[in-house]
mmCIF file of C-alpha atoms in Angstrom:
data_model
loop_
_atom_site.group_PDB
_atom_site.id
_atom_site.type_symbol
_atom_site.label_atom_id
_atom_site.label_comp_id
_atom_site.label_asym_id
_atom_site.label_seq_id
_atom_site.Cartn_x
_atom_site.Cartn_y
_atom_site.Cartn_z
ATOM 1 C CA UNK A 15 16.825 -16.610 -16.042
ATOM 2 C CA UNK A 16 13.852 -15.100 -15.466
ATOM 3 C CA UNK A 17 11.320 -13.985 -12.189
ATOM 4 C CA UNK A 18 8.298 -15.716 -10.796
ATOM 5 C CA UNK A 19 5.618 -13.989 -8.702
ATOM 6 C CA UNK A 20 2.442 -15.767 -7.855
ATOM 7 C CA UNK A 21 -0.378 -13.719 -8.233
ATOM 8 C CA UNK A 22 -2.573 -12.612 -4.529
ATOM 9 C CA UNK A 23 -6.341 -12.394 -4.842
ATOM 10 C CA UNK A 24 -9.473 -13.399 -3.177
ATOM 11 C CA UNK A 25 -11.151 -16.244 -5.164
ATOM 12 C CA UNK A 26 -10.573 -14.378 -8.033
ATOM 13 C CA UNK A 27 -10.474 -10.893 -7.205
ATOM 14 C CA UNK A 28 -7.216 -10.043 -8.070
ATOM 15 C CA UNK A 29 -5.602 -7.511 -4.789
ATOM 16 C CA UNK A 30 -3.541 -4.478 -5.163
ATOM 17 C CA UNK A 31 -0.524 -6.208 -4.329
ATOM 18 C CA UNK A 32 0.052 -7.840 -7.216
ATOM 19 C CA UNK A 33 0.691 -5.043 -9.132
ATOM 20 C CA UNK A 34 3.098 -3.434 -6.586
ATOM 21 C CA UNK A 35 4.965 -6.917 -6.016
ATOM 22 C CA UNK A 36 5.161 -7.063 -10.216
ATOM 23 C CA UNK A 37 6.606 -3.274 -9.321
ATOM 24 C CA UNK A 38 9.633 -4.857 -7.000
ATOM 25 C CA UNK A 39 10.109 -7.640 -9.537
ATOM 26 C CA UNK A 40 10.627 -5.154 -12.640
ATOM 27 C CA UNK A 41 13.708 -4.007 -10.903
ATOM 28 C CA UNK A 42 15.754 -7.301 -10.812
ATOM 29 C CA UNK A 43 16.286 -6.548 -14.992
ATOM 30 C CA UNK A 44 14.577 -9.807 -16.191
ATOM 31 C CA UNK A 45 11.696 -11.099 -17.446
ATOM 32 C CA UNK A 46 8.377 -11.274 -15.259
ATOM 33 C CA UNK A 47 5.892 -14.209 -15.494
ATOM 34 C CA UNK A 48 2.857 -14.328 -13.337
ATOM 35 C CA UNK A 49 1.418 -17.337 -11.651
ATOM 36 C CA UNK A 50 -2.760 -16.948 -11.566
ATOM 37 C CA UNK A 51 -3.095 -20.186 -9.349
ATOM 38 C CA UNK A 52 -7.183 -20.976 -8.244
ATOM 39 C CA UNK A 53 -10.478 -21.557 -9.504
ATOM 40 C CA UNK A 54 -12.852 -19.455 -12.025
ATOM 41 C CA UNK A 55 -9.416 -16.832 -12.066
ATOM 42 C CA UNK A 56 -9.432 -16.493 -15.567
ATOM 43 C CA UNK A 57 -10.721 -12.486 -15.226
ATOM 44 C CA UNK A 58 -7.699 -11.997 -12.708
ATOM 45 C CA UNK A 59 -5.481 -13.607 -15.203
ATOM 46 C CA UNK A 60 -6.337 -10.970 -17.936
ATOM 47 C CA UNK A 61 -6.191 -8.383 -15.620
ATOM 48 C CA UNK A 62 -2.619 -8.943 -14.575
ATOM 49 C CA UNK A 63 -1.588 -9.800 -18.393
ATOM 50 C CA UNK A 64 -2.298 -5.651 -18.935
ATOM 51 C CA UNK A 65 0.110 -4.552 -16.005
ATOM 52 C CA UNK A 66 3.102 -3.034 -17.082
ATOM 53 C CA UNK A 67 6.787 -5.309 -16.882
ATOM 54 C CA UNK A 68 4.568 -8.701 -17.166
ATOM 55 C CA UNK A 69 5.617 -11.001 -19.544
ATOM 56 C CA UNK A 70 3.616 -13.448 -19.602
ATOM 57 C CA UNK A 71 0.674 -15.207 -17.142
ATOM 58 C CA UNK A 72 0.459 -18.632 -16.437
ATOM 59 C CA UNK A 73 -2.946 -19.424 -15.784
ATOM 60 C CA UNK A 74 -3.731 -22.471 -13.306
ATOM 61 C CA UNK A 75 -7.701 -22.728 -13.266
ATOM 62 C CA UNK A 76 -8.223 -25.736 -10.802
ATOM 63 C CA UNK A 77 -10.575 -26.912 -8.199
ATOM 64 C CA UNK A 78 -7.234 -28.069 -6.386
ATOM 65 C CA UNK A 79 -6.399 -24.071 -5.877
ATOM 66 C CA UNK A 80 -9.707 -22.859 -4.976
ATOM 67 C CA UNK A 81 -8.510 -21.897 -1.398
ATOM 68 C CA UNK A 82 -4.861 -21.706 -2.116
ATOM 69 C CA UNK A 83 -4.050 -24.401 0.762
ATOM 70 C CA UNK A 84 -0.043 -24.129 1.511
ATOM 71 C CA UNK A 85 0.433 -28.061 0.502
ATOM 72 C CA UNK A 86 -0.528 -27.243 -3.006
ATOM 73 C CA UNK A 87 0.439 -23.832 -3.570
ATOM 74 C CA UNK A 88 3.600 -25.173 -3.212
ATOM 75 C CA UNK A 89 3.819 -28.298 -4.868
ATOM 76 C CA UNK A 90 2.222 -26.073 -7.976
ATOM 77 C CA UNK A 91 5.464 -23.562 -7.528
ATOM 78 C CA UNK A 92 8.116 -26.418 -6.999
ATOM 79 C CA UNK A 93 7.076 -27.698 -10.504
ATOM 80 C CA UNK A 94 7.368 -24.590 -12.226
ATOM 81 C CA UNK A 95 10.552 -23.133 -10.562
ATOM 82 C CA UNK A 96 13.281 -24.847 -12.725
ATOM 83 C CA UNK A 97 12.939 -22.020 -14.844
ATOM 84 C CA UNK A 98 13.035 -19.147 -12.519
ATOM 85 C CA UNK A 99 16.287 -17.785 -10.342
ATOM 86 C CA UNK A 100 13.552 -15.157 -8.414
ATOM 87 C CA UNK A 101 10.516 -16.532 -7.134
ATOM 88 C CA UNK A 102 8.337 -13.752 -5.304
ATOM 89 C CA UNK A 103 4.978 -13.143 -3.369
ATOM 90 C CA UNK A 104 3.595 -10.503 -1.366
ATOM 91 C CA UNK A 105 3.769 -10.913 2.500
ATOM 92 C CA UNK A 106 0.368 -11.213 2.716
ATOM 93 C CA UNK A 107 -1.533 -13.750 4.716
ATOM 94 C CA UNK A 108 -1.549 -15.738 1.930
ATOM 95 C CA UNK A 109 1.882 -15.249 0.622
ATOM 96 C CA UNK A 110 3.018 -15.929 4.464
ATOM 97 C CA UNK A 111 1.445 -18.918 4.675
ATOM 98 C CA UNK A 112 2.953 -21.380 1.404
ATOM 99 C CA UNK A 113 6.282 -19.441 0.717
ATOM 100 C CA UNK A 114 8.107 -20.871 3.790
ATOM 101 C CA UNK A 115 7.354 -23.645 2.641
ATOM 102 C CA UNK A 116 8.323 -23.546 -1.158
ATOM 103 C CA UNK A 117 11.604 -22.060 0.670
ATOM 104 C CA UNK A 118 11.914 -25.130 2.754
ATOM 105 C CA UNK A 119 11.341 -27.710 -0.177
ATOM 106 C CA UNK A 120 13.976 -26.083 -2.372
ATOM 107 C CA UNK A 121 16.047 -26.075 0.657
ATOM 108 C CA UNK A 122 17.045 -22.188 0.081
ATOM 109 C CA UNK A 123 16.545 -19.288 2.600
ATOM 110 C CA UNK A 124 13.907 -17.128 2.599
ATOM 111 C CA UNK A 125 14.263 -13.401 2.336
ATOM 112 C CA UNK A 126 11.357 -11.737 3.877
ATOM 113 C CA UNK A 127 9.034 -8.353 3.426
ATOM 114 C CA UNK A 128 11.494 -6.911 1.385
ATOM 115 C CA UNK A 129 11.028 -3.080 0.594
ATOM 116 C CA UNK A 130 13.705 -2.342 -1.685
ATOM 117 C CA UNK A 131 15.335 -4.260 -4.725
ATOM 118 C CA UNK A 132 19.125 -2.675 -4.665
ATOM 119 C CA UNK A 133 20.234 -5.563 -7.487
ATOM 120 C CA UNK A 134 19.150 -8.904 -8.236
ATOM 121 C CA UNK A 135 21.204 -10.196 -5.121
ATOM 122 C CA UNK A 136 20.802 -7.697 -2.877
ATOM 123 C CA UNK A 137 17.759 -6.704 -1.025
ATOM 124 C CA UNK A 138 16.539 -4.422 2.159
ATOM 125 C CA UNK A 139 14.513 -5.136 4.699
ATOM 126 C CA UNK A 140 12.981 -3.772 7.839
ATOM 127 C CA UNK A 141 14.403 -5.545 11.335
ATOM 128 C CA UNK A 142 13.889 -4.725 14.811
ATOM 129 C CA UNK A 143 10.477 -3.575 14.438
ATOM 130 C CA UNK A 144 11.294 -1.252 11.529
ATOM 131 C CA UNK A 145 13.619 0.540 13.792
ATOM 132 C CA UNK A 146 16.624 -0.521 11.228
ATOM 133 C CA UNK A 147 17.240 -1.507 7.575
ATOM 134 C CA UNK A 148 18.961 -4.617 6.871
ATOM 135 C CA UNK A 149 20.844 -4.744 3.694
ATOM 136 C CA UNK A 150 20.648 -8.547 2.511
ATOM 137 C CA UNK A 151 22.853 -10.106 0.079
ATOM 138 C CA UNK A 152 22.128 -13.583 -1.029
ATOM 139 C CA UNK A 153 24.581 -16.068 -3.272
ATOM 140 C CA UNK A 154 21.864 -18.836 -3.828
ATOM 141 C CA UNK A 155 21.308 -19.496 -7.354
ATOM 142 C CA UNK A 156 17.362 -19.448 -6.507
ATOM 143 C CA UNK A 157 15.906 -17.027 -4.432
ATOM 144 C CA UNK A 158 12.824 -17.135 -2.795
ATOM 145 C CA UNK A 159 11.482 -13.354 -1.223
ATOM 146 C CA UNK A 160 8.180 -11.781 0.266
ATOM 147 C CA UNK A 161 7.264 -8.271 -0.658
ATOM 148 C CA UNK A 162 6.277 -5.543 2.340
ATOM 149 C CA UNK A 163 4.093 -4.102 -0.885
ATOM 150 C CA UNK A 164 3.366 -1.145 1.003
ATOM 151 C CA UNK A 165 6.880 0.189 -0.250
ATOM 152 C CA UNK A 166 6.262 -0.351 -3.695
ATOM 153 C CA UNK A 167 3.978 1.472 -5.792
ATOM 154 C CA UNK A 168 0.950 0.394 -8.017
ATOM 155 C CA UNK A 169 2.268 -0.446 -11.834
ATOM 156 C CA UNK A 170 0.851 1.303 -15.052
ATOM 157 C CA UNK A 171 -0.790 -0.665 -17.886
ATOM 158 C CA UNK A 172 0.696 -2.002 -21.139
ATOM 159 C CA UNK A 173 -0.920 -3.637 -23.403
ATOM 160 C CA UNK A 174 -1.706 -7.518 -22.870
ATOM 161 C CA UNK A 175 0.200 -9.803 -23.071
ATOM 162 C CA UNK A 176 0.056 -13.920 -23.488
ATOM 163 C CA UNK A 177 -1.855 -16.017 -20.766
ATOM 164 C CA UNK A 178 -0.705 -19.524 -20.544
ATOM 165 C CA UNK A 179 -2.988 -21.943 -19.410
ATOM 166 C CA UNK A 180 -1.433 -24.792 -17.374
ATOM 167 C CA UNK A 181 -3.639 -27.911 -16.329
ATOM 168 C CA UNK A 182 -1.281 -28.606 -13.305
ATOM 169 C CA UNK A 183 -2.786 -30.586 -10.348
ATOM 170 C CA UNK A 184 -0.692 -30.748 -7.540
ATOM 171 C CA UNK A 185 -3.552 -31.460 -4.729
ATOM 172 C CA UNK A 186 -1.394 -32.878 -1.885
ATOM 173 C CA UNK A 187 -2.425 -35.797 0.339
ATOM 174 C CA UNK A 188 -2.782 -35.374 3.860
ATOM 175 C CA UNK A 189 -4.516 -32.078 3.777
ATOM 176 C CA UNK A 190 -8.227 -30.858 2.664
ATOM 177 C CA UNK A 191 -9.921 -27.139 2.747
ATOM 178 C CA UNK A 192 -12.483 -27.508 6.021
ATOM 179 C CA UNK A 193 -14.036 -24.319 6.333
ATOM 180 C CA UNK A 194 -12.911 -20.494 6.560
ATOM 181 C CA UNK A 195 -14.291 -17.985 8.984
ATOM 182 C CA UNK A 196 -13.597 -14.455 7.729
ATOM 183 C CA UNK A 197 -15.060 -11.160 8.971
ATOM 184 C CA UNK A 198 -17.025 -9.160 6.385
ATOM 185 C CA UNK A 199 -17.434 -5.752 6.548
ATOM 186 C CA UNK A 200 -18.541 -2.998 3.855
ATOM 187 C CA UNK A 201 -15.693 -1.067 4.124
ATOM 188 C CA UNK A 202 -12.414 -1.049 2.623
ATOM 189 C CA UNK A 203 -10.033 -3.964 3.545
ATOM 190 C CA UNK A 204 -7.410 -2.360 5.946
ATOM 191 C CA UNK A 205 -4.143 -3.093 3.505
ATOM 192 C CA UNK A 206 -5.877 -1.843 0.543
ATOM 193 C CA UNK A 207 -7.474 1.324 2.107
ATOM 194 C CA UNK A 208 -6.483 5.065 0.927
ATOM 195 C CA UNK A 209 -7.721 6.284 4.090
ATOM 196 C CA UNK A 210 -7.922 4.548 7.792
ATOM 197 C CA UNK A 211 -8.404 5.839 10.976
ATOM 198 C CA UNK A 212 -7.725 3.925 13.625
ATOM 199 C CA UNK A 213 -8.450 4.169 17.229
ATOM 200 C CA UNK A 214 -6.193 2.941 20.543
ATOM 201 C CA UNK A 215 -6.474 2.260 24.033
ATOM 202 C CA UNK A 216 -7.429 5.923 24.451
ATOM 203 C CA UNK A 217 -11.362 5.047 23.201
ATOM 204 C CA UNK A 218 -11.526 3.208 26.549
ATOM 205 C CA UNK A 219 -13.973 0.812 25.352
ATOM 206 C CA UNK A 220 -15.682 -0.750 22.286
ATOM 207 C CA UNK A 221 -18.827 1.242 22.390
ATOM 208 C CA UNK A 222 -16.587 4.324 21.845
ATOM 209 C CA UNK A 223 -15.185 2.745 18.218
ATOM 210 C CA UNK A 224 -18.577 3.952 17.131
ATOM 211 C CA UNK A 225 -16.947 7.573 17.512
ATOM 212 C CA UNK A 226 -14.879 6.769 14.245
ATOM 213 C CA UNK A 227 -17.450 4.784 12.253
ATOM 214 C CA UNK A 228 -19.171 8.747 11.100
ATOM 215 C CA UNK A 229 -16.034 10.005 9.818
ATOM 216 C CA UNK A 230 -14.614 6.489 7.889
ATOM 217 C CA UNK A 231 -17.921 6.196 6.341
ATOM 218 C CA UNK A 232 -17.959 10.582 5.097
ATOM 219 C CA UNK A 233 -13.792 9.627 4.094
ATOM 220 C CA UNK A 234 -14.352 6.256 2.535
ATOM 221 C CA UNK A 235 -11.860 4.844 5.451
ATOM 222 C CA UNK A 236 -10.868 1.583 6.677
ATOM 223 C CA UNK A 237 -11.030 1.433 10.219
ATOM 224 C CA UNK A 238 -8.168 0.025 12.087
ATOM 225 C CA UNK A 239 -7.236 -0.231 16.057
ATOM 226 C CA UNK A 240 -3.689 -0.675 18.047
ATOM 227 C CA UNK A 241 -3.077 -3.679 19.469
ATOM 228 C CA UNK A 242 -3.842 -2.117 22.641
ATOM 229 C CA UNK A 243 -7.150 -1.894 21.888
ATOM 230 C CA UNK A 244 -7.301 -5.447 20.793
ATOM 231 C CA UNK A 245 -5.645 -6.841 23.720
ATOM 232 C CA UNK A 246 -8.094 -5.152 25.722
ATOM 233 C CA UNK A 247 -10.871 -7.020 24.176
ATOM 234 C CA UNK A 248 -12.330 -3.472 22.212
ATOM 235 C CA UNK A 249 -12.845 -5.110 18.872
ATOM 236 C CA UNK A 250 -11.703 -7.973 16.497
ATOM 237 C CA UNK A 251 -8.230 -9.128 15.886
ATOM 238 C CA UNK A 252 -8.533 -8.649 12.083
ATOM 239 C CA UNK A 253 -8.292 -4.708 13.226
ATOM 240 C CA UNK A 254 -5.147 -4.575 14.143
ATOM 241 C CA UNK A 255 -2.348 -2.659 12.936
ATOM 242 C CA UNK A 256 0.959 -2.798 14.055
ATOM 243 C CA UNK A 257 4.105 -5.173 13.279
ATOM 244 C CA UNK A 258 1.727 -8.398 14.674
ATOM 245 C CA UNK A 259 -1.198 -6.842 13.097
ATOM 246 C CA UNK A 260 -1.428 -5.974 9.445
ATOM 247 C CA UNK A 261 1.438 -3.191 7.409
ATOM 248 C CA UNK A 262 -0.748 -0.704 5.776
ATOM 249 C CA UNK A 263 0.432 2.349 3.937
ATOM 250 C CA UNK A 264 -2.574 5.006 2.827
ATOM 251 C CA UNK A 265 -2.145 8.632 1.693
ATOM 252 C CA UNK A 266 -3.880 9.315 4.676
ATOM 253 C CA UNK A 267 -3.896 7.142 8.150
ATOM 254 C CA UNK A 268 -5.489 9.058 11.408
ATOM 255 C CA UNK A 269 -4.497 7.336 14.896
ATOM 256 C CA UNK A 270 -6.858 8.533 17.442
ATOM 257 C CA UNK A 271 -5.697 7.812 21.072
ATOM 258 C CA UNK A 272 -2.603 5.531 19.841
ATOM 259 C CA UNK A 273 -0.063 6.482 22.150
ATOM 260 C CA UNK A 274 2.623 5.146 19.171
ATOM 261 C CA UNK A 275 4.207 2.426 20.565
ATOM 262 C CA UNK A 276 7.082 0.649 18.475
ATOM 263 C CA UNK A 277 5.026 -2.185 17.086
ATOM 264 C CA UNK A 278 2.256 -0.251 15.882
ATOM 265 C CA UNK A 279 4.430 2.562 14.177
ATOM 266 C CA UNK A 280 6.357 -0.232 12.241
ATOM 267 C CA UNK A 281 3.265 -1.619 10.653
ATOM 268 C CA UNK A 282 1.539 2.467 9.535
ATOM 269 C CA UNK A 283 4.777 5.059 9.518
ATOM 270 C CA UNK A 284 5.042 4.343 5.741
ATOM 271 C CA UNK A 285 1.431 6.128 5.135
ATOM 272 C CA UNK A 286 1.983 9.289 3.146
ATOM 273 C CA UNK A 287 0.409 12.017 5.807
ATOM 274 C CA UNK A 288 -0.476 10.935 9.110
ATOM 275 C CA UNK A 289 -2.650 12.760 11.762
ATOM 276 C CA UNK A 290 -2.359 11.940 15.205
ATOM 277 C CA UNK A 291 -5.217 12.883 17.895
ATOM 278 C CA UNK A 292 -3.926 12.565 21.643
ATOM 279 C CA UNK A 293 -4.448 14.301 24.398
ATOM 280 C CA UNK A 294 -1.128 13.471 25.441
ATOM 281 C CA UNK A 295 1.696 16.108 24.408
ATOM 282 C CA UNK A 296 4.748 13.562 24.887
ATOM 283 C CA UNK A 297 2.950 10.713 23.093
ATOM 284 C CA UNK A 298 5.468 9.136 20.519
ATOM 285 C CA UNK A 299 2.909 9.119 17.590
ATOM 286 C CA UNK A 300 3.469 12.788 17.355
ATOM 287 C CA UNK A 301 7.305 12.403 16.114
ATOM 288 C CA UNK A 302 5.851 10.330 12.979
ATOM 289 C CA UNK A 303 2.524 12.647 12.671
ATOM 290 C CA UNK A 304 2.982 14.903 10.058
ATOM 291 C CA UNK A 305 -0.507 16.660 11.674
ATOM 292 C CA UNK A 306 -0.811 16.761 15.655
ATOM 293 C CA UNK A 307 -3.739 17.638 17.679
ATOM 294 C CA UNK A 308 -3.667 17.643 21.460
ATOM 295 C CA UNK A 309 -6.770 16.967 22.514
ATOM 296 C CA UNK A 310 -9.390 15.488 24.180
ATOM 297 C CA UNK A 311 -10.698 12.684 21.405
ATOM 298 C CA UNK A 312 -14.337 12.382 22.550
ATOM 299 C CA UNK A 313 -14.416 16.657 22.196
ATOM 300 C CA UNK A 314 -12.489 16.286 18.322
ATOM 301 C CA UNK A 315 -14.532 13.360 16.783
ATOM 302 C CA UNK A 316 -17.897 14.561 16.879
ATOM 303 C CA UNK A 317 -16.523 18.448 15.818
ATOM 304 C CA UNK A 318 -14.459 16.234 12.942
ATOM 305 C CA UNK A 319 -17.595 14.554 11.888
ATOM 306 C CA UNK A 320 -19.367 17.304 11.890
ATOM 307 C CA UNK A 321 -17.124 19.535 9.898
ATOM 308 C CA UNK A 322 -16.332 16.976 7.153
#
């Protein structure tokens, strides 16, 4: 048998996770197609076709999968998986929202944000917040798993391979794109960032987040908050980090007044080096920081700004 992932990207622009999902699928030992599912994604499609364990890419180019609506997605996937004992996504927002689905219409169980392939049965996977590692076995002949691609690693390049075109349309009744409402910002997006710095309930108020914009923009940084700071009305929801928010893992993440609470640890500890600012000695986010400061953060930022 062989695997399935469906390809992630943003009307066309094909997202980092791909590659590191393709990365998690490479270790099951079989072959790797790609599903490029949307519309004008024929540039993603030869993209992927170059990463490194694909296969081959089947290429879906249909106004039906413009906007990747769950009804479809997964009516597309249904009629494809015959072929496939390992059908995987990454637990992104998109992923999230049609693979509990496919799951339920193939009547199999889920295994979620998995961050390590131990054999093609047996899977691990953060519970409790990320506190503890579940090791999941599964003995379904089909199984159906999201990626936590933050534990995986980009793939290298080979050279391309075939790209299948498939004139499926599996538009569902019932249910028709409306309209999306999505933030735009200039900066990085926060799960594809090298570098974020993110501020808590320590900026005291909104205004303050202005403190961090100087350095992300010298770094090139995404800037994220704690749900503390969203709660409290500082900025936008599409900020947060933190198990409810969004799982990022950078080479470099800086949490400036995050106290470190359990939620928002288990959605950043995975960044390679992270630098925590608090004026607070006994503030959890120092036993995960590989740099501490104690300090006062409206002293540090503008002497950080300045020095970079």
């Amino acid at each position: 048998m062989k695997t399935l992932i469906i390809a992630d990207h943003e009307y066309g622009v094909l997202k980092p996770e791909t590659s590191k999902t393709i990365n998690a699928a490479t270790r099951l030992g079989q072959a790797v197609d790609v599903l490029v599912a949307g519309l004008n994604v024929s540039e993603a499609a030869k993209k992927i076709a170059s990463i490194e364990g694909v296969s081959q890419v089947i290429l879906v180019d249909n106004v039906s999968f413009e906007h990747q609506q769950a009804e479809n997605m997964a009516n597309l996937v249904i009629s494809l998986s015959d072929d496939y004992s390992h059908i995987l996504s990454a637990a992104t927002t998109t992923g999230k929202n049609f693979m509990p689905r496919v799951a339920a219409l193939l009547d199999k169980s889920q295994i979620s944000e998995i961050i390590a392939v131990v054999d093609a049965d047996t899977f691990k996977r953060p519970i409790y917040a990320g506190n503890a590692v579940a090791t999941v076995k599964s003995l379904e002949d089909k199984k159906i798993i999201t990626v936590r691609a933050s534990a995986f690693d980009l793939q290298g390049e080979q050279p391309a391979v075939d790209v299948i075109n498939n004139d499926n349309d599996s538009a569902a009744a019932g249910s028709e794109f409306v309209s999306k409402e999505q933030a735009k910002s200039e900066r990085p997006e926060l799960t594809a960032a090298e570098v974020i710095i993110s501020g808590g309930r320590g900026m005291q108020n909104g205004e303050n987040f202005k403190l961090l914009e100087g350095i992300a923009d010298k770094l090139g940084a995404a800037i994220g908050a704690s749900r503390a700071a969203v709660d409290a009305g500082f900025v936008p929801n599409d900020m947060q980090v933190g198990q409810t928010g969004k799982i990022v893992a950078p080479n470099l993440y800086i949490a400036v007044g995050i106290s470190g609470a359990i939620q928002h640890l288990a959605g950043m500890k995975d960044s390679k080096v992270i630098v925590a600012i608090n004026k607070d000695p006994d503030a959890p986010i120092f036993q995960v920081a590989d740099y501490g400061l104690v300090a006062d953060l409206f002293d540090v930022l503008p002497e950080l700004e300045s020095s970079l």
